[in-house]
Short mmCIF file of C-alpha atoms in Angstrom, two decimals:
data_model
loop_
_atom_site.label_atom_id
_atom_site.label_comp_id
_atom_site.label_asym_id
_atom_site.label_seq_id
_atom_site.Cartn_x
_atom_site.Cartn_y
_atom_site.Cartn_z
CA MET G 30 -15.85 92.80 -67.84
CA MET G 31 -17.60 92.19 -71.33
CA ASP G 32 -20.97 90.28 -71.03
CA TRP G 33 -20.61 90.64 -67.47
CA THR G 34 -21.14 94.28 -65.95
CA ASP G 35 -24.01 95.38 -68.03
CA ARG G 36 -27.18 97.60 -66.61
CA THR G 37 -28.52 94.04 -65.00
CA CYS G 38 -25.63 93.74 -63.06
CA ARG G 39 -24.83 96.79 -61.75
CA LEU G 40 -28.26 97.75 -60.54
CA PHE G 41 -27.37 94.25 -58.48
CA HIS G 42 -24.17 95.75 -57.70
CA ARG G 43 -25.65 99.12 -56.59
CA ALA G 44 -27.88 97.49 -54.12
CA LEU G 45 -24.62 96.29 -52.12
CA THR G 46 -22.82 99.65 -52.52
CA GLY G 47 -23.87 102.99 -52.55
CA GLN G 48 -20.65 104.63 -53.18
CA ALA G 49 -18.34 102.70 -55.32
CA LEU G 50 -17.64 104.02 -58.83
CA LEU G 51 -18.96 101.46 -61.11
CA TYR G 52 -18.15 100.66 -64.79
CA THR G 53 -19.81 99.60 -67.95
CA GLU G 54 -18.58 96.60 -70.17
CA MET G 55 -15.89 97.97 -72.33
CA VAL G 56 -18.04 99.10 -75.13
CA THR G 57 -15.87 99.63 -79.04
CA THR G 58 -16.11 103.39 -80.68
CA GLY G 59 -17.38 101.82 -83.57
CA ALA G 60 -20.07 100.25 -81.65
CA VAL G 61 -21.05 103.49 -79.72
CA ARG G 62 -21.11 105.51 -82.69
CA PHE G 63 -22.93 103.12 -85.31
CA GLY G 64 -24.66 100.65 -82.69
CA PRO G 65 -28.07 100.98 -80.87
CA ARG G 66 -26.65 103.52 -78.35
CA GLU G 67 -29.73 102.99 -75.98
CA ARG G 68 -29.14 99.16 -75.41
CA LEU G 69 -25.47 99.71 -75.15
CA LEU G 70 -25.15 102.66 -73.34
CA GLY G 71 -28.60 103.17 -71.42
CA PHE G 72 -28.60 102.94 -67.79
CA SER G 73 -30.82 103.75 -64.80
CA PRO G 74 -29.91 106.71 -62.29
CA GLU G 75 -29.76 104.76 -59.42
CA GLU G 76 -26.12 103.34 -61.25
CA ARG G 77 -24.70 105.90 -60.54
CA PRO G 78 -21.76 107.13 -60.00
CA LEU G 79 -20.77 105.16 -63.19
CA ALA G 80 -18.19 105.46 -65.87
CA ALA G 81 -17.99 104.20 -69.49
CA GLN G 82 -15.05 102.40 -70.41
CA LEU G 83 -14.37 102.64 -74.40
CA GLY G 84 -12.42 100.59 -76.46
CA GLY G 85 -10.63 102.21 -79.59
CA SER G 86 -7.73 104.05 -80.79
CA GLU G 87 -8.40 106.68 -82.99
CA PRO G 88 -8.26 109.79 -81.53
CA GLU G 89 -11.46 111.60 -83.37
CA GLU G 90 -13.45 108.31 -83.24
CA LEU G 91 -12.77 108.09 -79.35
CA ALA G 92 -14.05 111.90 -79.20
CA GLU G 93 -17.09 111.29 -81.09
CA ALA G 94 -17.69 108.10 -78.44
CA ALA G 95 -16.74 110.26 -75.45
CA ARG G 96 -19.62 113.08 -76.37
CA ILE G 97 -22.35 110.38 -77.31
CA CYS G 98 -21.42 108.69 -73.60
CA GLU G 99 -21.32 112.20 -71.65
CA GLY G 100 -24.58 112.96 -73.42
CA PHE G 101 -26.21 109.92 -72.03
CA GLY G 102 -24.99 111.11 -68.38
CA TYR G 103 -21.92 109.12 -67.55
CA ASP G 104 -19.74 110.41 -64.64
CA GLU G 105 -16.32 109.41 -66.38
CA ILE G 106 -14.74 107.85 -69.55
CA ASN G 107 -12.38 105.21 -69.05
CA LEU G 108 -9.88 103.94 -71.97
CA ASN G 109 -9.47 100.25 -71.58
CA VAL G 110 -5.50 99.75 -72.67
CA GLY G 111 -5.33 96.47 -70.73
CA CYS G 112 -7.76 93.67 -72.37
CA PRO G 113 -5.43 91.16 -74.21
CA SER G 114 -8.19 88.98 -76.00
CA ASP G 115 -7.45 88.38 -79.78
CA ARG G 116 -10.33 90.72 -81.10
CA VAL G 117 -9.19 93.44 -79.10
CA GLN G 118 -5.97 93.25 -80.82
CA ASP G 119 -7.01 92.91 -84.19
CA GLY G 120 -8.84 96.35 -83.68
CA ARG G 121 -5.77 97.62 -82.39
CA PHE G 122 -6.96 98.82 -79.00
CA GLY G 123 -6.84 97.08 -75.54
CA ALA G 124 -3.69 96.38 -73.95
CA CYS G 125 -1.64 96.12 -77.17
CA LEU G 126 -1.62 99.93 -76.89
CA MET G 127 0.80 99.95 -74.39
CA ALA G 128 3.60 99.54 -77.25
CA GLU G 129 1.93 102.74 -78.38
CA PRO G 130 1.70 105.58 -75.73
CA ASP G 131 1.88 108.42 -77.82
CA ARG G 132 -1.35 107.17 -79.83
CA VAL G 133 -2.84 106.41 -76.42
CA ALA G 134 -2.25 110.02 -75.11
CA GLU G 135 -3.77 111.54 -78.75
CA GLY G 136 -6.93 109.44 -77.73
CA VAL G 137 -6.51 110.93 -74.42
CA ALA G 138 -6.36 114.44 -75.77
CA ALA G 139 -8.86 113.96 -78.20
CA MET G 140 -11.28 113.05 -75.39
CA LYS G 141 -10.58 115.67 -73.00
CA ALA G 142 -10.98 118.15 -75.67
CA ALA G 143 -14.55 116.51 -76.48
CA VAL G 144 -15.72 116.47 -73.00
CA SER G 145 -16.04 117.90 -69.63
CA ILE G 146 -16.07 114.84 -67.26
CA PRO G 147 -12.82 112.98 -66.41
CA VAL G 148 -11.43 111.05 -68.84
CA THR G 149 -8.92 108.05 -67.30
CA VAL G 150 -6.96 105.20 -68.45
CA LYS G 151 -7.09 101.61 -67.49
CA CYS G 152 -4.00 99.59 -68.42
CA ARG G 153 -1.49 97.08 -67.43
CA ILE G 154 2.29 97.59 -66.36
CA GLY G 155 3.36 96.18 -69.61
CA ILE G 156 2.82 93.28 -72.27
CA ASP G 157 5.15 90.73 -73.58
CA ASP G 158 8.77 91.09 -73.19
CA GLN G 159 8.54 94.81 -72.31
CA ASP G 160 10.52 96.27 -69.23
CA PRO G 161 7.76 97.22 -66.62
CA GLU G 162 9.71 100.03 -65.19
CA GLU G 163 9.97 101.52 -68.70
CA ALA G 164 6.55 100.62 -70.38
CA LEU G 165 4.44 101.92 -67.45
CA ASP G 166 6.24 105.39 -66.87
CA ARG G 167 6.34 105.86 -70.66
CA LEU G 168 2.59 105.38 -70.96
CA ALA G 169 1.90 107.30 -67.60
CA ASP G 170 4.20 109.92 -69.00
CA ALA G 171 2.52 110.34 -72.09
CA VAL G 172 -1.08 110.48 -71.17
CA VAL G 173 -0.78 112.50 -68.14
CA ALA G 174 0.84 115.07 -70.55
CA ALA G 175 -2.20 114.61 -72.51
CA GLY G 176 -4.48 115.53 -69.32
CA CYS G 177 -5.54 111.99 -67.88
CA ASP G 178 -7.29 112.53 -64.84
CA ALA G 179 -6.14 109.36 -63.40
CA LEU G 180 -4.69 105.70 -63.97
CA ILE G 181 -6.11 102.24 -63.08
CA VAL G 182 -3.34 99.68 -63.03
CA HIS G 183 -4.22 96.03 -63.42
CA ALA G 184 -0.68 95.42 -61.87
CA ARG G 185 0.37 92.62 -64.15
CA LYS G 186 1.97 92.13 -67.53
CA ALA G 187 -0.54 91.02 -70.41
CA TRP G 188 1.34 88.12 -72.52
CA LEU G 189 -0.45 89.09 -76.04
CA LYS G 190 1.74 85.99 -77.63
CA GLY G 191 1.62 82.66 -75.64
CA LEU G 192 -1.41 83.45 -73.26
CA SER G 193 -5.17 83.42 -73.78
CA PRO G 194 -7.31 85.92 -72.27
CA LYS G 195 -8.02 83.55 -69.34
CA GLU G 196 -4.63 82.88 -68.41
CA ASN G 197 -3.67 86.55 -68.83
CA ARG G 198 -5.84 87.16 -65.69
CA ASP G 199 -4.03 84.70 -63.38
CA VAL G 200 -0.60 83.49 -65.03
CA PRO G 201 1.34 87.01 -65.20
CA PRO G 202 2.90 87.52 -61.21
CA LEU G 203 1.29 90.34 -59.70
CA ASP G 204 3.42 93.15 -58.74
CA TYR G 205 1.87 95.77 -56.23
CA ASP G 206 4.79 97.31 -56.02
CA ARG G 207 5.24 98.53 -59.06
CA VAL G 208 2.07 100.71 -59.02
CA PHE G 209 3.67 102.44 -55.64
CA ARG G 210 6.64 103.21 -57.43
CA LEU G 211 4.33 104.78 -60.38
CA LYS G 212 2.08 106.97 -57.94
CA ARG G 213 5.39 107.88 -56.43
CA ARG G 214 6.51 109.03 -59.70
CA PHE G 215 3.03 111.40 -59.58
CA PRO G 216 1.85 112.17 -56.47
CA ASP G 217 -0.71 114.25 -57.48
CA LEU G 218 -2.11 111.70 -59.87
CA PRO G 219 -4.93 109.46 -58.46
CA VAL G 220 -3.53 105.95 -58.98
CA SER G 221 -6.17 102.98 -58.60
CA ILE G 222 -4.65 99.28 -58.48
CA ASN G 223 -6.41 96.26 -59.99
CA GLY G 224 -5.47 92.40 -60.16
CA GLY G 225 -5.96 89.42 -57.81
CA ILE G 226 -7.82 91.40 -55.19
CA GLY G 227 -10.28 89.01 -53.52
CA SER G 228 -11.33 90.75 -50.48
CA ILE G 229 -12.54 94.37 -49.11
CA GLU G 230 -9.92 93.60 -46.71
CA GLN G 231 -7.17 92.95 -49.18
CA ALA G 232 -8.47 96.25 -50.83
CA ARG G 233 -8.24 98.14 -47.51
CA ALA G 234 -4.84 97.01 -46.92
CA LEU G 235 -3.75 97.99 -50.63
CA LEU G 236 -5.15 101.82 -49.50
CA GLU G 237 -2.72 101.71 -46.65
CA PRO G 238 0.78 103.64 -47.22
CA ARG G 239 3.89 101.66 -48.17
CA ASP G 240 6.87 103.84 -47.60
CA GLY G 241 5.03 107.26 -47.44
CA VAL G 242 3.15 106.16 -50.62
CA ALA G 243 -0.42 105.74 -50.90
CA LEU G 244 -2.75 104.90 -53.66
CA ASP G 245 -5.54 106.51 -54.41
CA GLY G 246 -8.20 103.71 -55.09
CA VAL G 247 -8.77 100.08 -55.48
CA MET G 248 -10.64 98.20 -58.63
CA LEU G 249 -12.32 94.91 -58.18
CA GLY G 250 -13.35 92.82 -61.01
CA ARG G 251 -14.02 89.23 -60.97
CA ALA G 252 -14.58 89.29 -57.17
CA ALA G 253 -17.27 91.55 -57.38
CA TYR G 254 -19.09 89.31 -60.45
CA GLN G 255 -18.05 86.00 -58.57
CA ASN G 256 -18.70 87.04 -55.04
CA PRO G 257 -20.85 89.93 -54.80
CA GLU G 258 -21.91 89.94 -51.09
CA LEU G 259 -18.45 91.05 -50.50
CA LEU G 260 -19.64 94.36 -51.78
CA LEU G 261 -21.94 95.21 -48.70
CA ALA G 262 -18.63 95.76 -46.68
CA VAL G 263 -17.50 98.11 -48.79
CA ASP G 264 -19.35 101.37 -47.61
CA PRO G 265 -18.95 100.32 -44.35
CA LEU G 266 -15.13 99.64 -44.19
CA LEU G 267 -13.83 101.75 -47.20
CA PHE G 268 -16.11 105.12 -46.95
CA GLY G 269 -17.38 104.79 -43.29
CA GLN G 270 -20.93 104.91 -44.09
CA ALA G 271 -23.75 102.37 -43.87
CA ALA G 272 -24.21 99.63 -46.45
CA PRO G 273 -27.52 100.01 -48.40
CA HIS G 274 -28.82 96.87 -47.51
CA ALA G 275 -28.47 94.93 -44.17
CA ASP G 276 -27.66 91.87 -46.07
CA ALA G 277 -27.68 90.17 -49.96
CA ARG G 278 -31.68 89.22 -49.28
CA ALA G 279 -32.68 92.76 -48.71
CA ALA G 280 -30.43 93.61 -51.59
CA VAL G 281 -31.66 91.25 -53.92
CA GLU G 282 -35.69 92.10 -52.82
CA SER G 283 -35.09 95.79 -53.32
CA LEU G 284 -34.48 95.12 -57.14
CA PHE G 285 -37.77 93.60 -57.15
CA PRO G 286 -39.62 96.71 -58.65
CA ALA G 287 -36.96 97.00 -61.31
CA ILE G 288 -37.34 92.95 -62.06
CA GLU G 289 -41.20 93.62 -62.74
CA ALA G 290 -40.43 96.60 -64.96
CA HIS G 291 -37.89 94.87 -66.92
CA LEU G 292 -40.24 91.83 -67.34
CA ALA G 293 -42.99 94.47 -68.30
CA ARG G 294 -40.98 95.38 -71.23
CA GLY G 295 -40.56 92.15 -72.43
CA GLY G 296 -37.20 91.39 -70.67
CA ARG G 297 -36.23 87.90 -69.55
CA LEU G 298 -35.81 86.97 -65.68
CA SER G 299 -32.38 85.53 -66.16
CA ASN G 300 -31.28 88.50 -67.05
CA PHE G 301 -30.89 89.88 -63.61
CA THR G 302 -30.68 86.07 -62.04
CA ARG G 303 -27.97 85.07 -63.71
CA HIS G 304 -25.57 87.99 -62.02
CA GLY G 305 -26.07 86.40 -58.63
CA SER G 306 -25.31 82.56 -59.62
CA THR G 307 -21.83 82.46 -58.72
CA GLY G 308 -21.60 83.85 -55.52
CA THR G 309 -24.36 85.09 -53.33
CA GLN G 310 -27.61 82.83 -52.89
CA GLY G 311 -30.17 86.04 -52.78
CA TRP G 312 -31.49 85.27 -56.11
CA SER G 313 -33.05 81.50 -54.05
CA LEU G 314 -35.31 83.45 -51.85
CA ARG G 315 -37.83 81.23 -49.96
#
């Protein structure tokens, strides 16, 4: 969710769900190691639990970046093996790493040796002409052997040749059953599902067992961003707890102190309000 799930977005989402694990934008290992770390990695304690998502392929660089993220207080390190953009491919990370499961495993092992927090992988079921049965199993076998703590699977292929990143989010068909088959192979590995999930009711349905197999989690991306008000149902429907606020208006009003502090530091109001413009009308308070 590059350029989307920044720290102001995450504060907004946390005001809507107190229980869901939030993720940063994907940050490259080079940016973490040499860029403005506070701007890239800084977050408010209220955002936790929070995972840092890394993009990279060199084990030593991933280990160093993971150590830096752990030092900032993140709860999890997540390696992106699913992004199909040209820029990501040129850097030899993201979805193109589905073709290099051993390299992904080396990165996972290096990060596991470097940090004490969980290390997870987000991937596709395959790329281009790969057989999803073989490709996903090969990746899973490799990263599990390397110590991966969980897999989050976007249940569609990424076509690196012929489809744009936008088309890759919709055109390749979804195959939820493939994720359930993966979980059957790895009953002790936490496996979450991602892709095309538009409501909390659909998320809850995907958490129901299929033929005796139950997944461990559901990841929402575009749905949570484009219709953030749906996150108010996460805690009651998935965790059996009350939502942090009664409605989106109350959630937005709870952010006023953070917004005032942001403005006092020279920030712009639009840094917050842009995250509500596609879904909830909560920013237009009267």
